[in-house]
Coordinates of C-alpha atoms and ligand atoms in Angstrom, one line a residue:
X1 CA -38.9 -71.5 6.0
X2 CA -38.8 -72.0 2.2
X3 CA -41.8 -73.5 0.5
X4 CA -40.6 -76.7 -1.3
X5 CA -44.1 -77.8 -2.4
X6 CA -44.2 -76.2 -5.8
X7 CA -40.8 -77.2 -7.4
X8 CA -37.6 -79.0 -6.7
X9 CA -35.1 -76.2 -7.1
X10 CA -33.5 -77.1 -3.8
X11 CA -33.4 -80.8 -4.3
X12 CA -30.0 -82.5 -4.5
X13 CA -29.5 -86.2 -5.1
X14 CA -26.8 -88.0 -3.3
X15 CA -25.9 -90.4 -6.0
X16 CA -25.8 -93.4 -3.7
X17 CA -29.6 -93.2 -3.7
X18 CA -29.6 -94.6 -7.3
X19 CA -26.3 -96.5 -7.1
X20 CA -28.3 -99.5 -8.4
X21 CA -31.2 -99.7 -10.7
X22 CA -33.2 -103.0 -10.6
X23 CA -30.3 -104.3 -8.5
X24 CA -27.7 -103.6 -11.1
X25 CA -24.9 -101.0 -10.7
X26 CA -25.8 -97.7 -12.4
X27 CA -22.8 -95.8 -13.7
X28 CA -22.5 -92.2 -12.5
X29 CA -22.8 -90.7 -16.1
X30 CA -26.2 -92.4 -16.4
X31 CA -27.3 -91.1 -13.0
X32 CA -26.3 -87.6 -14.0
X33 CA -28.2 -87.7 -17.2
X34 CA -31.3 -89.0 -15.4
X35 CA -31.1 -86.1 -12.9
X36 CA -30.6 -83.6 -15.7
X37 CA -33.6 -84.9 -17.6
X38 CA -35.7 -84.2 -14.5
X39 CA -34.5 -80.7 -13.9
X40 CA -32.6 -81.8 -10.8
X41 CA -29.9 -79.1 -10.4
X42 CA -27.6 -80.6 -7.8
X43 CA -26.0 -83.9 -6.9
X44 CA -23.5 -85.2 -4.4
X45 CA -21.5 -88.0 -5.9
X46 CA -19.4 -90.7 -4.2
X47 CA -15.7 -91.1 -4.9
X48 CA -15.9 -94.7 -6.0
X49 CA -18.5 -93.7 -8.6
X50 CA -16.4 -90.8 -9.8
X51 CA -13.3 -92.9 -10.0
X52 CA -15.1 -95.6 -12.0
X53 CA -16.3 -93.1 -14.6
X54 CA -13.1 -91.0 -14.6
X55 CA -12.8 -87.6 -12.7
X56 CA -12.3 -85.6 -15.9
X57 CA -15.3 -87.2 -17.5
X58 CA -17.5 -86.3 -14.6
X59 CA -16.0 -82.9 -14.2
X60 CA -16.9 -82.1 -17.8
X61 CA -20.4 -83.4 -17.4
X62 CA -21.0 -81.4 -14.3
X63 CA -19.8 -78.2 -15.9
X64 CA -21.6 -78.7 -19.2
X65 CA -24.9 -79.3 -17.5
X66 CA -24.3 -76.5 -15.0
X67 CA -24.9 -78.9 -12.1
X68 CA -24.0 -77.9 -8.6
X69 CA -22.5 -80.3 -6.0
X70 CA -24.1 -80.0 -2.6
X71 CA -21.2 -82.0 -1.4
X72 CA -18.6 -84.6 -2.3
X73 CA -18.7 -88.0 -0.5
X74 CA -16.4 -88.5 1.1
X75 CA -13.2 -88.0 3.0
X76 CA -12.4 -89.1 6.6
X77 CA -11.6 -92.5 8.0
X78 CA -8.7 -90.9 10.0
X79 CA -7.9 -93.5 12.7
X80 CA -5.3 -96.1 11.9
X81 CA -3.4 -98.8 13.8
X82 CA 0.1 -97.4 12.9
X83 CA 1.9 -94.4 11.5
X84 CA 1.9 -95.8 8.0
X85 CA -1.9 -96.1 8.2
X86 CA -2.2 -92.5 9.4
X87 CA 0.0 -91.3 6.5
X88 CA -2.0 -93.2 4.0
X89 CA -5.2 -91.7 5.3
X90 CA -3.7 -88.2 5.2
X91 CA -2.7 -88.6 1.6
X92 CA -6.0 -90.1 0.5
X93 CA -7.8 -87.2 2.2
X94 CA -5.8 -84.6 0.4
X95 CA -6.7 -86.4 -2.8
X96 CA -10.3 -86.2 -1.9
X97 CA -10.0 -82.4 -1.4
X98 CA -8.4 -82.1 -4.8
X99 CA -11.2 -84.1 -6.4
X100 CA -13.8 -82.0 -4.6
X101 CA -12.1 -78.8 -6.0
X102 CA -12.0 -80.2 -9.5
X103 CA -15.8 -80.8 -9.2
X104 CA -16.4 -77.4 -7.6
X105 CA -18.2 -79.1 -4.7
X106 CA -19.6 -76.9 -2.0
X107 CA -17.9 -79.0 0.7
X108 CA -16.1 -82.3 1.3
X109 CA -18.1 -84.5 3.6
X110 CA -16.1 -86.2 6.3
X111 CA -17.1 -89.6 7.8
X112 CA -14.4 -89.6 10.3
X113 CA -13.9 -93.4 11.1
X114 CA -14.1 -95.5 14.2
X115 CA -11.8 -98.2 15.5
X116 CA -9.2 -99.0 12.9
X117 CA -9.9 -102.3 11.2
X118 CA -13.5 -102.5 12.5
X119 CA -15.0 -101.8 9.1
X120 CA -13.1 -104.9 7.8
X121 CA -14.4 -106.9 10.7
X122 CA -11.4 -106.9 13.0
X123 CA -10.8 -103.9 15.2
X124 CA -7.1 -103.3 16.1
X125 CA -8.0 -102.1 19.6
X126 CA -10.9 -101.0 21.8
X127 CA -9.7 -97.5 22.6
X128 CA -12.3 -95.2 21.1
X129 CA -10.7 -92.2 22.9
X130 CA -7.6 -92.9 20.9
X131 CA -9.6 -92.9 17.7
X132 CA -11.2 -89.6 18.7
X133 CA -7.8 -88.1 19.2
X134 CA -6.7 -89.3 15.8
X135 CA -9.8 -87.9 14.2
X136 CA -9.1 -84.5 15.8
X137 CA -5.5 -84.6 14.6
X138 CA -6.4 -85.8 11.1
X139 CA -9.0 -83.0 10.6
X140 CA -6.5 -80.5 11.9
X141 CA -3.9 -81.5 9.3
X142 CA -6.5 -81.8 6.5
X143 CA -8.0 -78.4 7.4
X144 CA -4.7 -76.6 6.7
X145 CA -4.6 -78.2 3.2
X146 CA -8.3 -77.7 2.5
X147 CA -8.1 -74.0 3.5
X148 CA -5.2 -73.5 1.1
X149 CA -7.5 -74.9 -1.7
X150 CA -10.7 -73.1 -0.5
X151 CA -12.6 -76.3 0.1
X152 CA -14.8 -76.4 3.2
X153 CA -14.8 -79.6 5.3
X154 CA -18.1 -80.8 6.6
X155 CA -17.9 -83.2 9.6
X156 CA -20.9 -85.6 9.4
X157 CA -21.8 -87.0 12.8
X158 CA -23.1 -90.6 12.4
X159 CA -25.7 -92.4 14.5
X160 CA -24.1 -94.1 17.5
X161 CA -24.7 -97.6 15.9
X162 CA -21.8 -96.7 13.6
X163 CA -19.3 -95.7 16.4
X164 CA -17.2 -98.8 16.0
X165 CA -16.8 -99.1 12.3
X166 CA -17.6 -95.8 10.6
X167 CA -17.6 -92.8 12.9
X168 CA -16.6 -92.2 16.5
X169 CA -18.2 -88.7 16.1
X170 CA -21.9 -89.5 16.9
X171 CA -23.5 -86.2 17.9
X172 CA -23.7 -82.7 16.5
X173 CA -22.3 -81.6 19.8
X174 CA -19.1 -83.6 19.4
X175 CA -18.7 -82.4 15.8
X176 CA -19.1 -78.8 16.9
X177 CA -16.6 -79.3 19.7
X178 CA -14.1 -80.2 17.0
X179 CA -15.1 -77.1 15.0
X180 CA -14.7 -74.9 18.0
X181 CA -11.2 -76.3 18.7
X182 CA -9.9 -76.1 15.1
X183 CA -11.7 -73.1 13.7
X184 CA -12.8 -71.0 16.7
X185 CA -13.5 -67.9 14.6
X186 CA -16.1 -69.8 12.6
X187 CA -14.7 -69.0 9.2
X188 CA -16.8 -71.5 7.4
X189 CA -13.7 -73.6 6.5
X190 CA -14.9 -76.2 8.9
X191 CA -18.5 -77.1 9.6
X192 CA -21.0 -79.9 9.7
X193 CA -23.3 -82.0 7.5
X194 CA -26.6 -82.4 9.3
X195 CA -28.1 -85.7 8.2
X196 CA -31.5 -86.2 9.8
X197 CA -31.0 -90.0 9.7
X198 CA -28.1 -89.7 12.1
X199 CA -29.2 -87.0 14.5
X200 CA -33.1 -87.0 14.6
X201 CA -33.2 -88.8 18.0
X202 CA -30.8 -86.4 19.8
X203 CA -32.5 -84.5 22.6
X204 CA -30.0 -81.7 22.1
X205 CA -30.5 -81.5 18.4
X206 CA -32.3 -78.2 18.3
X207 CA -30.0 -76.4 20.7
X208 CA -26.9 -77.8 18.8
X209 CA -28.3 -76.6 15.5
X210 CA -28.6 -73.1 17.1
X211 CA -25.0 -73.5 18.3
X212 CA -24.0 -74.5 14.7
X213 CA -25.1 -71.3 13.1
X214 CA -25.2 -70.4 9.4
X215 CA -21.4 -70.4 8.8
X216 CA -21.0 -74.0 10.0
X217 CA -24.2 -75.5 8.4
X218 CA -22.5 -76.8 5.2
X219 CA -24.9 -79.5 4.2
X220 CA -28.4 -80.9 5.0
X221 CA -29.1 -84.6 4.2
X222 CA -32.6 -86.2 4.3
X223 CA -34.1 -89.7 4.2
X224 CA -36.2 -91.4 6.8
X225 CA -35.9 -93.9 9.7
X226 CA -38.0 -97.0 9.1
X227 CA -39.6 -99.1 11.8
X228 CA -38.4 -101.7 11.9
X229 CA -35.0 -101.1 10.4
X230 CA -33.8 -104.4 9.1
X231 CA -30.2 -103.5 8.2
X232 CA -27.9 -101.1 10.0
X233 CA -26.4 -99.6 6.9
X234 CA -28.7 -100.2 3.9
X235 CA -32.2 -99.9 5.0
X236 CA -32.9 -96.2 4.9
X237 CA -36.3 -95.0 4.1
X238 CA -37.8 -92.5 1.6
X239 CA -38.8 -89.2 3.2
X240 CA -42.3 -89.6 4.5
X241 CA -42.1 -93.4 5.0
X242 CA -40.6 -93.3 8.5
X243 CA -40.6 -91.5 11.9
X244 CA -38.4 -88.5 11.3
X245 CA -40.1 -85.1 11.5
X246 CA -38.0 -83.7 8.6
X247 CA -39.9 -80.4 8.1
X248 CA -39.3 -79.6 11.8
X249 CA -35.6 -80.2 11.5
X250 CA -35.4 -78.3 8.2
X251 CA -37.2 -75.4 10.0
X252 CA -34.4 -75.4 12.7
X253 CA -31.6 -75.3 10.1
X254 CA -33.3 -72.6 8.1
X255 CA -34.0 -70.6 11.2
X256 CA -30.2 -70.3 11.4
X257 CA -30.1 -69.0 7.8
X258 CA -29.3 -72.2 6.0
X259 CA -30.6 -71.8 2.4
X260 CA -28.9 -74.6 0.6
X261 CA -29.9 -77.9 -0.9
X262 CA -31.9 -80.8 0.8
X263 CA -29.7 -83.7 -0.3
X264 CA -31.6 -87.0 -0.5
X265 CA -29.3 -89.8 0.6
X266 CA -30.9 -93.3 0.7
X267 CA -29.1 -96.6 1.0
X268 CA -31.7 -99.2 0.4
X269 CA -30.5 -102.6 -0.7
X270 CA -33.7 -104.5 -0.5
X271 CA -36.1 -101.8 -1.6
X272 CA -35.1 -98.7 -3.5
X273 CA -32.0 -100.2 -5.1
X274 CA -34.3 -102.9 -6.5
X275 CA -36.5 -100.4 -8.3
X276 CA -35.9 -98.7 -11.6
X277 CA -33.8 -95.5 -10.9
X278 CA -36.4 -93.5 -12.9
X279 CA -39.1 -94.4 -10.4
X280 CA -36.7 -93.7 -7.5
X281 CA -35.8 -90.2 -8.8
X282 CA -39.4 -89.3 -9.5
X283 CA -40.4 -90.4 -6.0
X284 CA -37.5 -88.3 -4.6
X285 CA -38.9 -85.2 -6.4
X286 CA -42.5 -85.9 -5.1
X287 CA -41.4 -86.5 -1.5
X288 CA -39.1 -83.5 -1.6
X289 CA -42.2 -81.5 -2.3
X290 CA -44.5 -83.3 0.2
X291 CA -42.4 -84.5 3.1
X292 CA -39.3 -82.3 3.4
Ligands
ZN1 ZN1 -25.4 -88.1 5.0

């Protein structure tokens, strides 16, 4: 297992972590500059932040600073209530692949979606099996396109508390079943993003990481699970502040040959987004060295 205690060469910042500074939106170019100042060599930006700043602006910044993208957030949200919705999702996902290519991201992260309409507060139906079929079909279509562009797709299983509104793929096992069905020869075109926040509780986690193998381990996301957790979406903890044994899980992914970035991804409306982003980034560096 790599020793992270001496430097932060393998730290990546998911830019949602500093989406706000002292409660105010922080534009992506500012985030990038703050990362570069600290010798952080990789980021994983969100589409809304890229769009707000302009894709070409961000692309130039990334290239001029020699930054790597440990991923691009995000594609997915495949299920829809009707054919027009499916078509819109397909088109938007192709666009996400194009943007990821422009930014030379290592993968496009997929949060696959749950029951259509649930995220907006009104689910169109209760048929989660239907959603899972639509996810399968949506990834199958997108994979053909992504392969033609050379952009790997990383399915990110989300904690079951998000099954209704964000992802009906909730375990690594489910994600790998999709990979086996759509990319049986394990080309690396389709794999998974292992986010400790979503999968730490899973009794099958170690065995499913072994099943994943190096070719399908496309991204590794870290933060911590707080007790108590006061908000289902925006109360993630800083590494070391919660109950996840992050080094143990990193050991499992590295035993498979994973040698990429540890991407810090913290949504924290009441705590970290209220602090100055400089303090948050400095804390990420320190905790990357101590607690990852
Ligand atoms: Zn994640």
